[in-house]
PDB file of C-alpha atoms in Angstrom:
ATOM      1  CA  MET A  27     -10.180 165.963  94.462  1.00  0.00           C
ATOM      2  CA  THR A  28     -13.552 167.494  95.326  1.00  0.00           C
ATOM      3  CA  ILE A  29     -14.220 171.188  94.789  1.00  0.00           C
ATOM      4  CA  ILE A  30     -15.258 173.813  97.337  1.00  0.00           C
ATOM      5  CA  PHE A  31     -16.048 177.183  95.770  1.00  0.00           C
ATOM      6  CA  PRO A  32     -15.146 180.660  97.076  1.00  0.00           C
ATOM      7  CA  SER A  33     -18.013 182.701  98.528  1.00  0.00           C
ATOM      8  CA  PRO A  34     -19.997 184.743  97.728  1.00  0.00           C
ATOM      9  CA  ILE A  35     -18.587 185.338  94.197  1.00  0.00           C
ATOM     10  CA  PHE A  36     -16.418 183.034  92.102  1.00  0.00           C
ATOM     11  CA  GLY A  37     -15.180 182.973  88.524  1.00  0.00           C
ATOM     12  CA  PRO A  38     -16.005 183.836  85.877  1.00  0.00           C
ATOM     13  CA  ILE A  39     -15.726 180.275  84.620  1.00  0.00           C
ATOM     14  CA  HIS A  40     -16.626 178.761  81.260  1.00  0.00           C
ATOM     15  CA  SER A  41     -19.732 176.651  81.753  1.00  0.00           C
ATOM     16  CA  ARG A  42     -20.423 173.680  79.465  1.00  0.00           C
ATOM     17  CA  ARG A  43     -24.066 174.704  79.336  1.00  0.00           C
ATOM     18  CA  LEU A  44     -24.185 178.461  79.931  1.00  0.00           C
ATOM     19  CA  GLY A  45     -21.081 180.201  78.489  1.00  0.00           C
ATOM     20  CA  VAL A  46     -19.074 182.810  80.468  1.00  0.00           C
ATOM     21  CA  SER A  47     -20.593 182.360  83.905  1.00  0.00           C
ATOM     22  CA  LEU A  48     -20.017 184.476  87.000  1.00  0.00           C
ATOM     23  CA  GLY A  49     -20.772 182.289  89.982  1.00  0.00           C
ATOM     24  CA  ILE A  50     -22.766 183.408  93.019  1.00  0.00           C
ATOM     25  CA  ASN A  51     -22.351 181.101  96.014  1.00  0.00           C
ATOM     26  CA  LEU A  52     -24.804 181.764  98.863  1.00  0.00           C
ATOM     27  CA  LEU A  53     -23.123 179.178 101.086  1.00  0.00           C
ATOM     28  CA  PRO A  54     -19.929 179.293 103.185  1.00  0.00           C
ATOM     29  CA  ASP A  55     -16.548 178.817 101.499  1.00  0.00           C
ATOM     30  CA  ASP A  56     -15.327 176.254 104.042  1.00  0.00           C
ATOM     31  CA  GLY A  57     -17.734 173.415 103.281  1.00  0.00           C
ATOM     32  CA  LYS A  58     -21.093 172.358 101.894  1.00  0.00           C
ATOM     33  CA  VAL A  59     -24.709 173.024 102.895  1.00  0.00           C
ATOM     34  CA  CYS A  60     -27.286 171.067 100.925  1.00  0.00           C
ATOM     35  CA  SER A  61     -30.692 169.437 101.241  1.00  0.00           C
ATOM     36  CA  PHE A  62     -29.373 166.649  99.001  1.00  0.00           C
ATOM     37  CA  ASP A  63     -26.240 164.546  99.542  1.00  0.00           C
ATOM     38  CA  CYS A  64     -25.725 163.319  95.969  1.00  0.00           C
ATOM     39  CA  ILE A  65     -23.250 160.504  95.468  1.00  0.00           C
ATOM     40  CA  TYR A  66     -21.931 162.310  92.365  1.00  0.00           C
ATOM     41  CA  CYS A  67     -21.500 165.792  93.896  1.00  0.00           C
ATOM     42  CA  GLU A  68     -18.239 167.498  92.959  1.00  0.00           C
ATOM     43  CA  CYS A  69     -18.257 169.175  96.399  1.00  0.00           C
ATOM     44  CA  GLY A  70     -18.092 165.817  98.200  1.00  0.00           C
ATOM     45  CA  PHE A  71     -20.375 164.249 100.799  1.00  0.00           C
ATOM     46  CA  ASN A  72     -22.098 166.517 103.348  1.00  0.00           C
ATOM     47  CA  ALA A  73     -20.626 164.712 106.377  1.00  0.00           C
ATOM     48  CA  GLU A  74     -17.078 165.332 105.120  1.00  0.00           C
ATOM     49  CA  ARG A  75     -17.721 169.002 104.382  1.00  0.00           C
ATOM     50  CA  ARG A  76     -19.273 170.409 107.552  1.00  0.00           C
ATOM     51  CA  THR A  77     -19.076 174.206 107.668  1.00  0.00           C
ATOM     52  CA  LYS A  78     -17.976 176.366 110.582  1.00  0.00           C
ATOM     53  CA  LYS A  79     -18.624 179.709 108.899  1.00  0.00           C
ATOM     54  CA  LEU A  80     -21.945 181.524 108.615  1.00  0.00           C
ATOM     55  CA  LEU A  81     -23.832 182.038 105.361  1.00  0.00           C
ATOM     56  CA  PRO A  82     -22.893 185.271 103.564  1.00  0.00           C
ATOM     57  CA  THR A  83     -25.410 188.020 104.321  1.00  0.00           C
ATOM     58  CA  ARG A  84     -27.597 189.680 101.725  1.00  0.00           C
ATOM     59  CA  GLU A  85     -25.457 192.824 102.043  1.00  0.00           C
ATOM     60  CA  GLU A  86     -22.196 190.890 101.611  1.00  0.00           C
ATOM     61  CA  VAL A  87     -23.507 189.230  98.458  1.00  0.00           C
ATOM     62  CA  ARG A  88     -24.770 192.486  96.970  1.00  0.00           C
ATOM     63  CA  THR A  89     -21.542 194.392  97.716  1.00  0.00           C
ATOM     64  CA  ALA A  90     -19.259 191.650  96.399  1.00  0.00           C
ATOM     65  CA  LEU A  91     -21.363 191.188  93.268  1.00  0.00           C
ATOM     66  CA  GLU A  92     -21.403 194.903  92.477  1.00  0.00           C
ATOM     67  CA  GLU A  93     -17.620 195.155  92.920  1.00  0.00           C
ATOM     68  CA  LYS A  94     -17.066 192.214  90.580  1.00  0.00           C
ATOM     69  CA  LEU A  95     -19.493 193.512  87.951  1.00  0.00           C
ATOM     70  CA  LYS A  96     -17.769 196.936  88.019  1.00  0.00           C
ATOM     71  CA  ASP A  97     -14.430 195.187  87.489  1.00  0.00           C
ATOM     72  CA  MET A  98     -15.798 193.092  84.623  1.00  0.00           C
ATOM     73  CA  GLN A  99     -17.308 196.201  83.041  1.00  0.00           C
ATOM     74  CA  ALA A 100     -13.891 197.903  83.145  1.00  0.00           C
ATOM     75  CA  ASN A 101     -11.635 194.929  82.349  1.00  0.00           C
ATOM     76  CA  GLY A 102     -13.819 192.183  80.847  1.00  0.00           C
ATOM     77  CA  PRO A 103     -14.913 189.617  80.124  1.00  0.00           C
ATOM     78  CA  ALA A 104     -18.603 190.395  79.820  1.00  0.00           C
ATOM     79  CA  PRO A 105     -20.608 187.641  81.509  1.00  0.00           C
ATOM     80  CA  ASP A 106     -23.165 185.673  79.527  1.00  0.00           C
ATOM     81  CA  VAL A 107     -24.804 184.598  82.749  1.00  0.00           C
ATOM     82  CA  LEU A 108     -24.819 185.211  86.512  1.00  0.00           C
ATOM     83  CA  THR A 109     -25.228 181.741  87.988  1.00  0.00           C
ATOM     84  CA  PHE A 110     -26.341 180.845  91.488  1.00  0.00           C
ATOM     85  CA  ALA A 111     -24.504 177.618  92.268  1.00  0.00           C
ATOM     86  CA  GLY A 112     -21.622 176.713  94.556  1.00  0.00           C
ATOM     87  CA  ASN A 113     -21.344 174.626  97.700  1.00  0.00           C
ATOM     88  CA  GLY A 114     -24.859 173.255  97.992  1.00  0.00           C
ATOM     89  CA  GLU A 115     -28.430 174.433  97.471  1.00  0.00           C
ATOM     90  CA  PRO A 116     -28.721 178.226  96.824  1.00  0.00           C
ATOM     91  CA  THR A 117     -32.458 178.439  97.542  1.00  0.00           C
ATOM     92  CA  ALA A 118     -31.778 177.244 101.108  1.00  0.00           C
ATOM     93  CA  HIS A 119     -30.448 180.728 101.962  1.00  0.00           C
ATOM     94  CA  PRO A 120     -33.062 182.478 104.141  1.00  0.00           C
ATOM     95  CA  HIS A 121     -32.734 185.683 102.083  1.00  0.00           C
ATOM     96  CA  PHE A 122     -32.615 184.028  98.660  1.00  0.00           C
ATOM     97  CA  PRO A 123     -35.671 185.954  97.315  1.00  0.00           C
ATOM     98  CA  GLU A 124     -34.207 189.332  98.336  1.00  0.00           C
ATOM     99  CA  ILE A 125     -30.796 188.414  96.913  1.00  0.00           C
ATOM    100  CA  ILE A 126     -32.472 187.606  93.593  1.00  0.00           C
ATOM    101  CA  GLU A 127     -34.062 191.095  93.607  1.00  0.00           C
ATOM    102  CA  ASP A 128     -30.627 192.674  94.224  1.00  0.00           C
ATOM    103  CA  THR A 129     -29.005 190.566  91.513  1.00  0.00           C
ATOM    104  CA  LEU A 130     -31.620 191.435  88.895  1.00  0.00           C
ATOM    105  CA  ALA A 131     -31.161 195.153  89.687  1.00  0.00           C
ATOM    106  CA  LEU A 132     -27.355 194.925  89.436  1.00  0.00           C
ATOM    107  CA  ARG A 133     -27.579 192.890  86.234  1.00  0.00           C
ATOM    108  CA  ASP A 134     -29.828 195.536  84.688  1.00  0.00           C
ATOM    109  CA  LYS A 135     -27.384 198.258  85.730  1.00  0.00           C
ATOM    110  CA  TYR A 136     -24.100 196.701  84.557  1.00  0.00           C
ATOM    111  CA  PHE A 137     -24.774 193.914  82.035  1.00  0.00           C
ATOM    112  CA  PRO A 138     -28.428 194.075  80.931  1.00  0.00           C
ATOM    113  CA  LYS A 139     -27.878 191.360  78.309  1.00  0.00           C
ATOM    114  CA  ALA A 140     -26.615 188.818  80.852  1.00  0.00           C
ATOM    115  CA  LYS A 141     -28.992 186.110  82.023  1.00  0.00           C
ATOM    116  CA  VAL A 142     -29.589 185.233  85.662  1.00  0.00           C
ATOM    117  CA  SER A 143     -29.563 181.486  86.268  1.00  0.00           C
ATOM    118  CA  VAL A 144     -30.194 179.366  89.344  1.00  0.00           C
ATOM    119  CA  LEU A 145     -29.110 175.730  89.588  1.00  0.00           C
ATOM    120  CA  SER A 146     -31.491 174.222  92.127  1.00  0.00           C
ATOM    121  CA  ASN A 147     -32.291 170.729  93.353  1.00  0.00           C
ATOM    122  CA  SER A 148     -35.978 171.796  93.548  1.00  0.00           C
ATOM    123  CA  THR A 149     -36.403 170.929  97.237  1.00  0.00           C
ATOM    124  CA  PHE A 150     -37.516 174.426  98.302  1.00  0.00           C
ATOM    125  CA  ILE A 151     -39.854 175.301  95.419  1.00  0.00           C
ATOM    126  CA  ASP A 152     -42.809 174.643  97.727  1.00  0.00           C
ATOM    127  CA  ARG A 153     -41.875 177.881  99.547  1.00  0.00           C
ATOM    128  CA  PRO A 154     -43.938 180.657  97.894  1.00  0.00           C
ATOM    129  CA  ALA A 155     -41.177 183.294  98.109  1.00  0.00           C
ATOM    130  CA  VAL A 156     -38.625 180.923  96.554  1.00  0.00           C
ATOM    131  CA  PHE A 157     -41.096 179.945  93.822  1.00  0.00           C
ATOM    132  CA  GLU A 158     -41.791 183.615  93.011  1.00  0.00           C
ATOM    133  CA  ALA A 159     -38.088 184.476  92.912  1.00  0.00           C
ATOM    134  CA  LEU A 160     -37.327 181.590  90.547  1.00  0.00           C
ATOM    135  CA  ASN A 161     -40.208 182.682  88.323  1.00  0.00           C
ATOM    136  CA  LYS A 162     -38.524 186.094  87.832  1.00  0.00           C
ATOM    137  CA  ILE A 163     -35.147 184.910  86.569  1.00  0.00           C
ATOM    138  CA  ASP A 164     -34.045 183.990  83.045  1.00  0.00           C
ATOM    139  CA  ASN A 165     -32.948 180.395  83.619  1.00  0.00           C
ATOM    140  CA  ASN A 166     -34.821 178.556  86.354  1.00  0.00           C
ATOM    141  CA  ILE A 167     -32.866 175.270  86.197  1.00  0.00           C
ATOM    142  CA  LEU A 168     -34.475 172.553  88.311  1.00  0.00           C
ATOM    143  CA  LYS A 169     -33.092 169.109  89.038  1.00  0.00           C
ATOM    144  CA  LEU A 170     -35.130 165.980  88.373  1.00  0.00           C
ATOM    145  CA  ASP A 171     -32.751 163.023  88.186  1.00  0.00           C
ATOM    146  CA  THR A 172     -35.490 160.387  88.019  1.00  0.00           C
ATOM    147  CA  VAL A 173     -39.112 159.841  89.025  1.00  0.00           C
ATOM    148  CA  ASP A 174     -38.265 156.646  90.920  1.00  0.00           C
ATOM    149  CA  GLU A 175     -38.485 157.489  94.641  1.00  0.00           C
ATOM    150  CA  GLU A 176     -36.252 154.593  95.709  1.00  0.00           C
ATOM    151  CA  TYR A 177     -33.603 155.539  93.158  1.00  0.00           C
ATOM    152  CA  ILE A 178     -33.642 159.188  94.308  1.00  0.00           C
ATOM    153  CA  HIS A 179     -32.892 158.055  97.859  1.00  0.00           C
ATOM    154  CA  LEU A 180     -29.952 156.029  96.525  1.00  0.00           C
ATOM    155  CA  LEU A 181     -28.569 158.686  94.158  1.00  0.00           C
ATOM    156  CA  ASP A 182     -29.584 162.124  95.489  1.00  0.00           C
ATOM    157  CA  ARG A 183     -30.060 161.110  99.144  1.00  0.00           C
ATOM    158  CA  PRO A 184     -32.422 163.937 100.205  1.00  0.00           C
ATOM    159  CA  ASN A 185     -32.298 165.088 103.805  1.00  0.00           C
ATOM    160  CA  GLY A 186     -35.682 164.987 105.509  1.00  0.00           C
ATOM    161  CA  LYS A 187     -39.008 164.482 103.770  1.00  0.00           C
ATOM    162  CA  TYR A 188     -39.003 164.271 100.002  1.00  0.00           C
ATOM    163  CA  SER A 189     -41.788 163.457  97.567  1.00  0.00           C
ATOM    164  CA  VAL A 190     -40.930 163.360  93.879  1.00  0.00           C
ATOM    165  CA  LYS A 191     -44.656 163.507  93.089  1.00  0.00           C
ATOM    166  CA  LYS A 192     -45.016 166.811  94.972  1.00  0.00           C
ATOM    167  CA  ILE A 193     -41.880 168.213  93.321  1.00  0.00           C
ATOM    168  CA  ILE A 194     -43.293 167.407  89.871  1.00  0.00           C
ATOM    169  CA  GLU A 195     -46.654 168.999  90.749  1.00  0.00           C
ATOM    170  CA  ARG A 196     -44.893 172.183  91.873  1.00  0.00           C
ATOM    171  CA  MET A 197     -42.688 172.225  88.763  1.00  0.00           C
ATOM    172  CA  LYS A 198     -45.826 172.128  86.624  1.00  0.00           C
ATOM    173  CA  GLU A 199     -46.954 175.369  88.297  1.00  0.00           C
ATOM    174  CA  PHE A 200     -44.110 177.240  86.598  1.00  0.00           C
ATOM    175  CA  GLU A 201     -46.171 176.736  83.412  1.00  0.00           C
ATOM    176  CA  GLY A 202     -43.115 176.157  81.236  1.00  0.00           C
ATOM    177  CA  ASN A 203     -40.909 178.825  82.817  1.00  0.00           C
ATOM    178  CA  CYS A 204     -38.274 176.307  83.849  1.00  0.00           C
ATOM    179  CA  ILE A 205     -35.479 174.125  82.546  1.00  0.00           C
ATOM    180  CA  VAL A 206     -35.272 170.544  83.773  1.00  0.00           C
ATOM    181  CA  GLN A 207     -31.746 169.308  84.449  1.00  0.00           C
ATOM    182  CA  THR A 208     -31.015 165.607  84.828  1.00  0.00           C
ATOM    183  CA  MET A 209     -27.874 163.634  85.640  1.00  0.00           C
ATOM    184  CA  PHE A 210     -27.412 160.340  83.824  1.00  0.00           C
ATOM    185  CA  LEU A 211     -24.683 158.009  85.001  1.00  0.00           C
ATOM    186  CA  LYS A 212     -23.714 154.380  85.435  1.00  0.00           C
ATOM    187  CA  GLY A 213     -21.777 152.228  87.878  1.00  0.00           C
ATOM    188  CA  SER A 214     -22.659 151.168  91.400  1.00  0.00           C
ATOM    189  CA  TYR A 215     -22.998 152.565  94.904  1.00  0.00           C
ATOM    190  CA  GLN A 216     -22.815 150.377  98.004  1.00  0.00           C
ATOM    191  CA  GLY A 217     -23.248 147.318  95.796  1.00  0.00           C
ATOM    192  CA  LYS A 218     -26.366 148.661  94.045  1.00  0.00           C
ATOM    193  CA  ASP A 219     -26.572 149.423  90.324  1.00  0.00           C
ATOM    194  CA  VAL A 220     -27.102 153.162  89.669  1.00  0.00           C
ATOM    195  CA  ASP A 221     -27.405 153.072  85.859  1.00  0.00           C
ATOM    196  CA  ASN A 222     -30.393 155.324  85.038  1.00  0.00           C
ATOM    197  CA  THR A 223     -29.877 155.365  81.249  1.00  0.00           C
ATOM    198  CA  SER A 224     -32.185 152.411  80.545  1.00  0.00           C
ATOM    199  CA  ASP A 225     -35.839 152.606  79.517  1.00  0.00           C
ATOM    200  CA  LYS A 226     -36.843 151.508  83.032  1.00  0.00           C
ATOM    201  CA  TYR A 227     -35.832 154.973  84.272  1.00  0.00           C
ATOM    202  CA  VAL A 228     -35.850 157.073  81.099  1.00  0.00           C
ATOM    203  CA  LEU A 229     -39.397 156.411  79.851  1.00  0.00           C
ATOM    204  CA  PRO A 230     -41.283 157.274  83.111  1.00  0.00           C
ATOM    205  CA  TRP A 231     -39.003 160.331  83.496  1.00  0.00           C
ATOM    206  CA  ILE A 232     -39.934 161.499  79.974  1.00  0.00           C
ATOM    207  CA  GLU A 233     -43.636 161.157  80.861  1.00  0.00           C
ATOM    208  CA  ALA A 234     -43.066 163.417  83.897  1.00  0.00           C
ATOM    209  CA  VAL A 235     -41.102 165.903  81.772  1.00  0.00           C
ATOM    210  CA  LYS A 236     -44.008 166.045  79.305  1.00  0.00           C
ATOM    211  CA  GLU A 237     -46.330 166.916  82.213  1.00  0.00           C
ATOM    212  CA  ILE A 238     -43.960 169.624  83.472  1.00  0.00           C
ATOM    213  CA  ALA A 239     -43.614 170.986  79.900  1.00  0.00           C
ATOM    214  CA  PRO A 240     -40.358 172.886  80.519  1.00  0.00           C
ATOM    215  CA  ARG A 241     -39.001 175.153  77.826  1.00  0.00           C
ATOM    216  CA  GLN A 242     -35.855 173.023  77.687  1.00  0.00           C
ATOM    217  CA  VAL A 243     -34.223 169.921  79.167  1.00  0.00           C
ATOM    218  CA  MET A 244     -30.496 169.779  79.945  1.00  0.00           C
ATOM    219  CA  ILE A 245     -29.080 166.316  80.432  1.00  0.00           C
ATOM    220  CA  TYR A 246     -25.522 165.749  81.533  1.00  0.00           C
ATOM    221  CA  THR A 247     -23.172 163.203  83.024  1.00  0.00           C
ATOM    222  CA  ILE A 248     -20.255 163.181  85.435  1.00  0.00           C
ATOM    223  CA  ASP A 249     -17.616 165.778  84.509  1.00  0.00           C
ATOM    224  CA  ARG A 250     -15.407 165.948  87.598  1.00  0.00           C
ATOM    225  CA  GLU A 251     -14.226 163.591  90.299  1.00  0.00           C
ATOM    226  CA  THR A 252     -17.045 162.215  92.455  1.00  0.00           C
ATOM    227  CA  PRO A 253     -16.914 161.336  96.167  1.00  0.00           C
ATOM    228  CA  ASP A 254     -17.809 157.732  95.371  1.00  0.00           C
ATOM    229  CA  HIS A 255     -15.345 156.117  92.978  1.00  0.00           C
ATOM    230  CA  ASN A 256     -17.540 153.361  91.515  1.00  0.00           C
ATOM    231  CA  LEU A 257     -19.520 155.774  89.347  1.00  0.00           C
ATOM    232  CA  GLN A 258     -19.085 156.021  85.590  1.00  0.00           C
ATOM    233  CA  LYS A 259     -20.022 158.501  82.876  1.00  0.00           C
ATOM    234  CA  ALA A 260     -22.955 157.827  80.602  1.00  0.00           C
ATOM    235  CA  THR A 261     -21.743 157.493  77.004  1.00  0.00           C
ATOM    236  CA  HIS A 262     -22.311 159.992  74.192  1.00  0.00           C
ATOM    237  CA  GLU A 263     -24.559 157.408  72.511  1.00  0.00           C
ATOM    238  CA  GLU A 264     -26.694 156.950  75.637  1.00  0.00           C
ATOM    239  CA  LEU A 265     -27.158 160.695  76.121  1.00  0.00           C
ATOM    240  CA  ASP A 266     -27.864 161.241  72.407  1.00  0.00           C
ATOM    241  CA  ARG A 267     -30.538 158.529  72.539  1.00  0.00           C
ATOM    242  CA  ILE A 268     -32.289 160.296  75.439  1.00  0.00           C
ATOM    243  CA  VAL A 269     -32.107 163.670  73.659  1.00  0.00           C
ATOM    244  CA  ALA A 270     -33.671 162.065  70.561  1.00  0.00           C
ATOM    245  CA  LEU A 271     -36.495 160.576  72.656  1.00  0.00           C
ATOM    246  CA  LEU A 272     -37.212 164.022  74.161  1.00  0.00           C
ATOM    247  CA  GLU A 273     -37.119 165.781  70.806  1.00  0.00           C
ATOM    248  CA  LYS A 274     -39.495 163.162  69.393  1.00  0.00           C
ATOM    249  CA  GLU A 275     -41.955 164.402  72.059  1.00  0.00           C
ATOM    250  CA  GLY A 276     -41.379 168.007  70.975  1.00  0.00           C
ATOM    251  CA  ILE A 277     -39.220 168.912  73.967  1.00  0.00           C
ATOM    252  CA  PRO A 278     -36.026 170.896  73.181  1.00  0.00           C
ATOM    253  CA  ALA A 279     -33.056 169.156  74.782  1.00  0.00           C
ATOM    254  CA  THR A 280     -29.274 169.405  74.999  1.00  0.00           C
ATOM    255  CA  ALA A 281     -26.648 167.019  76.309  1.00  0.00           C
ATOM    256  CA  SER A 282     -23.322 167.842  78.004  1.00  0.00           C
ATOM    257  CA  TYR A 283     -20.847 164.998  77.790  1.00  0.00           C
TER     258      TYR A 283
END
């Protein structure tokens, strides 16, 4: 059972990594729009989730968010975080930078202690306006599942041109104002092994993380049903080993099992 989120506001939900999280979905509620087509995505494969609806407008997002924040102020719970996530890649929205400005203003008005987070696959950080917007928020959470280009095309399946080297270079420009998020998993896809918990994948990835120098790394594994059924969770021991390797390099890290 894959998940398609309401739009533009959903929750609040309890996030494994972020606490009480009010979701902001800048994509339609009838399908998925993403520059990746990850084999582990809880929203399913892109081809099976084509949308007919338009993206929510900047005004629709702002109005819906303000109404929800007013309600939460009156009735609770107080959000720990306002999280841009949902049915695909939030930074793909043409008015993402302006929506971030609106969200920061509304956060300051209603819940100044709440953090603003964006879960991004990093594919649009080469756009200056997107980069600037991500640099203004509290939790700029950027995906880097591996540094192996061939593996990325098997696991994340980017649409169009993709260069992991360029992504890493752009991540470095945040000068530490980012959180790297990485999926570790096992199993197979179309007869190919997708286990990225071994040193073959982990050690070069750690070298890239050291270059990026994020303030934190979040590693996680499959939590919900995936569109491909030959995938398996990484074990607690495997994730703990990777966290220990990161911490040995002086990089704060957490694992979600």
